[in-house]
Structure formats: structure tokens, C-alpha cells
């Protein structure tokens, strides 16, 4: 995608529009820790931009795919819960970029 560093009126901004593609793996385990199933799939966010960092939910442009169709609803739910840490990583990268240009 595109990332631009902007300095306007004394304020720094890092403006971006990215496509993110992530591989996902879920381990389904018994209460004693025994592995029952490994579920694999992917999460794709086709247009992640600065404005998406204000939202509490995954951007609507996201899509998931699951290698085991019977587990697709579970993978979709897990992918939705991945947004807060993913958003946190993007915010950290923006701050890191701003620091670099100070």
C-alpha cells in the first residue's frame, strides 16, 4: 500500500492505505490441553487506512477464508477478535514513523 509522512501546520501525520494479508491458525484444545484440531485460514483486509484506527471493530473490507469449511464460523469470530492487537500494532508503527522524522 501507500504510506506518506506529512508535516502540516507543525503537526506530523502518517497517512496510509494498506492491504494486509495474514495467515491464521487456531488450536482447539480439550480442557486438559490435548490438541483436538488445528484450524487454518487467512484474514485479508483490502483497505486499511488511518480512519480505521479509530474504530473498535474490524474494517468492513475484511474477508476470512478457512481451509476446513466446517470451522469457518469459528475462524471468522476469532479473526474479529484479532482487530484490537492488530490495530495496536498499526498505531505503534505510526508512532515509530513519527519518531523517526522528529
Short mmCIF file of C-alpha atoms in Angstrom, two decimals:
data_model
loop_
_atom_site.label_atom_id
_atom_site.label_comp_id
_atom_site.label_asym_id
_atom_site.label_seq_id
_atom_site.Cartn_x
_atom_site.Cartn_y
_atom_site.Cartn_z
CA UNK A 1 0.00 0.00 0.00
CA UNK A 2 0.90 3.64 0.33
CA UNK A 3 2.35 5.35 3.39
CA UNK A 4 3.09 9.08 3.46
CA UNK A 5 4.65 11.25 6.14
CA UNK A 6 3.05 14.69 6.26
CA UNK A 7 4.13 17.77 8.22
CA UNK A 8 1.35 20.34 8.16
CA UNK A 9 0.97 23.35 10.47
CA UNK A 10 3.64 21.94 12.74
CA UNK A 11 1.87 18.60 13.19
CA UNK A 12 3.10 15.26 11.95
CA UNK A 13 0.80 12.73 10.38
CA UNK A 14 1.46 9.37 8.88
CA UNK A 15 -1.19 8.74 6.26
CA UNK A 16 -1.60 5.23 4.94
CA UNK A 17 -3.80 2.93 2.93
CA UNK A 18 -2.66 -0.67 3.16
CA UNK A 19 -3.69 -4.14 2.18
CA UNK A 20 -3.00 -6.69 4.92
CA UNK A 21 -2.95 -10.44 4.42
CA UNK A 22 -2.50 -12.68 7.44
CA UNK A 23 -2.37 -16.43 7.87
CA UNK A 24 -4.38 -17.68 10.83
CA UNK A 25 -4.11 -20.87 12.86
CA UNK A 26 -6.38 -21.80 15.73
CA UNK A 27 -5.59 -24.61 18.12
CA UNK A 28 -8.75 -26.20 19.51
CA UNK A 29 -7.92 -27.97 22.75
CA UNK A 30 -9.62 -30.04 25.43
CA UNK A 31 -9.76 -28.59 28.93
CA UNK A 32 -6.71 -30.74 29.81
CA UNK A 33 -4.72 -29.16 26.95
CA UNK A 34 -4.97 -32.05 24.50
CA UNK A 35 -4.99 -30.78 20.91
CA UNK A 36 -8.27 -31.64 19.17
CA UNK A 37 -7.99 -29.78 15.90
CA UNK A 38 -5.76 -27.30 14.12
CA UNK A 39 -7.85 -24.86 12.07
CA UNK A 40 -6.06 -22.89 9.35
CA UNK A 41 -7.18 -20.00 7.24
CA UNK A 42 -6.49 -16.41 6.33
CA UNK A 43 -7.61 -12.87 7.03
CA UNK A 44 -7.45 -10.22 4.34
CA UNK A 45 -8.06 -6.51 4.87
CA UNK A 46 -8.15 -4.86 1.46
CA UNK A 47 -8.22 -1.20 2.50
CA UNK A 48 -6.90 -0.32 5.94
CA UNK A 49 -6.48 3.43 6.43
CA UNK A 50 -5.87 5.91 9.26
CA UNK A 51 -9.58 6.33 9.94
CA UNK A 52 -9.88 2.61 10.71
CA UNK A 53 -7.66 3.05 13.77
CA UNK A 54 -10.48 4.98 15.47
CA UNK A 55 -12.91 2.07 15.20
CA UNK A 56 -13.46 -0.66 17.74
CA UNK A 57 -14.35 -3.19 15.04
CA UNK A 58 -12.51 -4.75 12.16
CA UNK A 59 -12.91 -2.64 8.97
CA UNK A 60 -15.82 -3.84 6.85
CA UNK A 61 -13.45 -4.61 3.98
CA UNK A 62 -12.12 -7.70 5.77
CA UNK A 63 -12.57 -11.22 4.46
CA UNK A 64 -11.73 -14.56 6.00
CA UNK A 65 -11.21 -17.93 4.43
CA UNK A 66 -10.94 -21.26 6.20
CA UNK A 67 -9.24 -24.42 4.96
CA UNK A 68 -11.83 -26.51 6.86
CA UNK A 69 -15.26 -25.14 5.91
CA UNK A 70 -16.99 -26.67 8.94
CA UNK A 71 -14.85 -24.43 11.20
CA UNK A 72 -15.34 -21.23 9.15
CA UNK A 73 -17.72 -19.56 11.67
CA UNK A 74 -15.22 -20.09 14.49
CA UNK A 75 -12.33 -18.75 12.42
CA UNK A 76 -14.42 -15.72 11.42
CA UNK A 77 -15.19 -14.98 15.09
CA UNK A 78 -11.54 -15.38 16.09
CA UNK A 79 -10.43 -13.09 13.25
CA UNK A 80 -12.80 -10.39 14.51
CA UNK A 81 -11.19 -10.62 17.94
CA UNK A 82 -7.77 -10.12 16.34
CA UNK A 83 -8.56 -6.48 15.50
CA UNK A 84 -7.54 -4.85 18.84
CA UNK A 85 -3.97 -6.25 18.83
CA UNK A 86 -3.63 -5.68 15.08
CA UNK A 87 -4.84 -2.11 15.47
CA UNK A 88 -2.38 -1.66 18.35
CA UNK A 89 0.49 -2.83 16.13
CA UNK A 90 -0.52 -0.36 13.41
CA UNK A 91 -0.72 2.51 15.93
CA UNK A 92 2.76 1.56 17.21
CA UNK A 93 4.12 1.61 13.65
CA UNK A 94 2.62 5.06 13.05
CA UNK A 95 4.22 6.36 16.25
CA UNK A 96 7.54 4.77 15.29
CA UNK A 97 7.42 6.54 11.92
CA UNK A 98 6.69 9.87 13.61
CA UNK A 99 9.64 9.37 15.98
CA UNK A 100 11.95 8.69 13.07
CA UNK A 101 11.13 12.05 11.50
CA UNK A 102 11.49 14.17 14.65
#
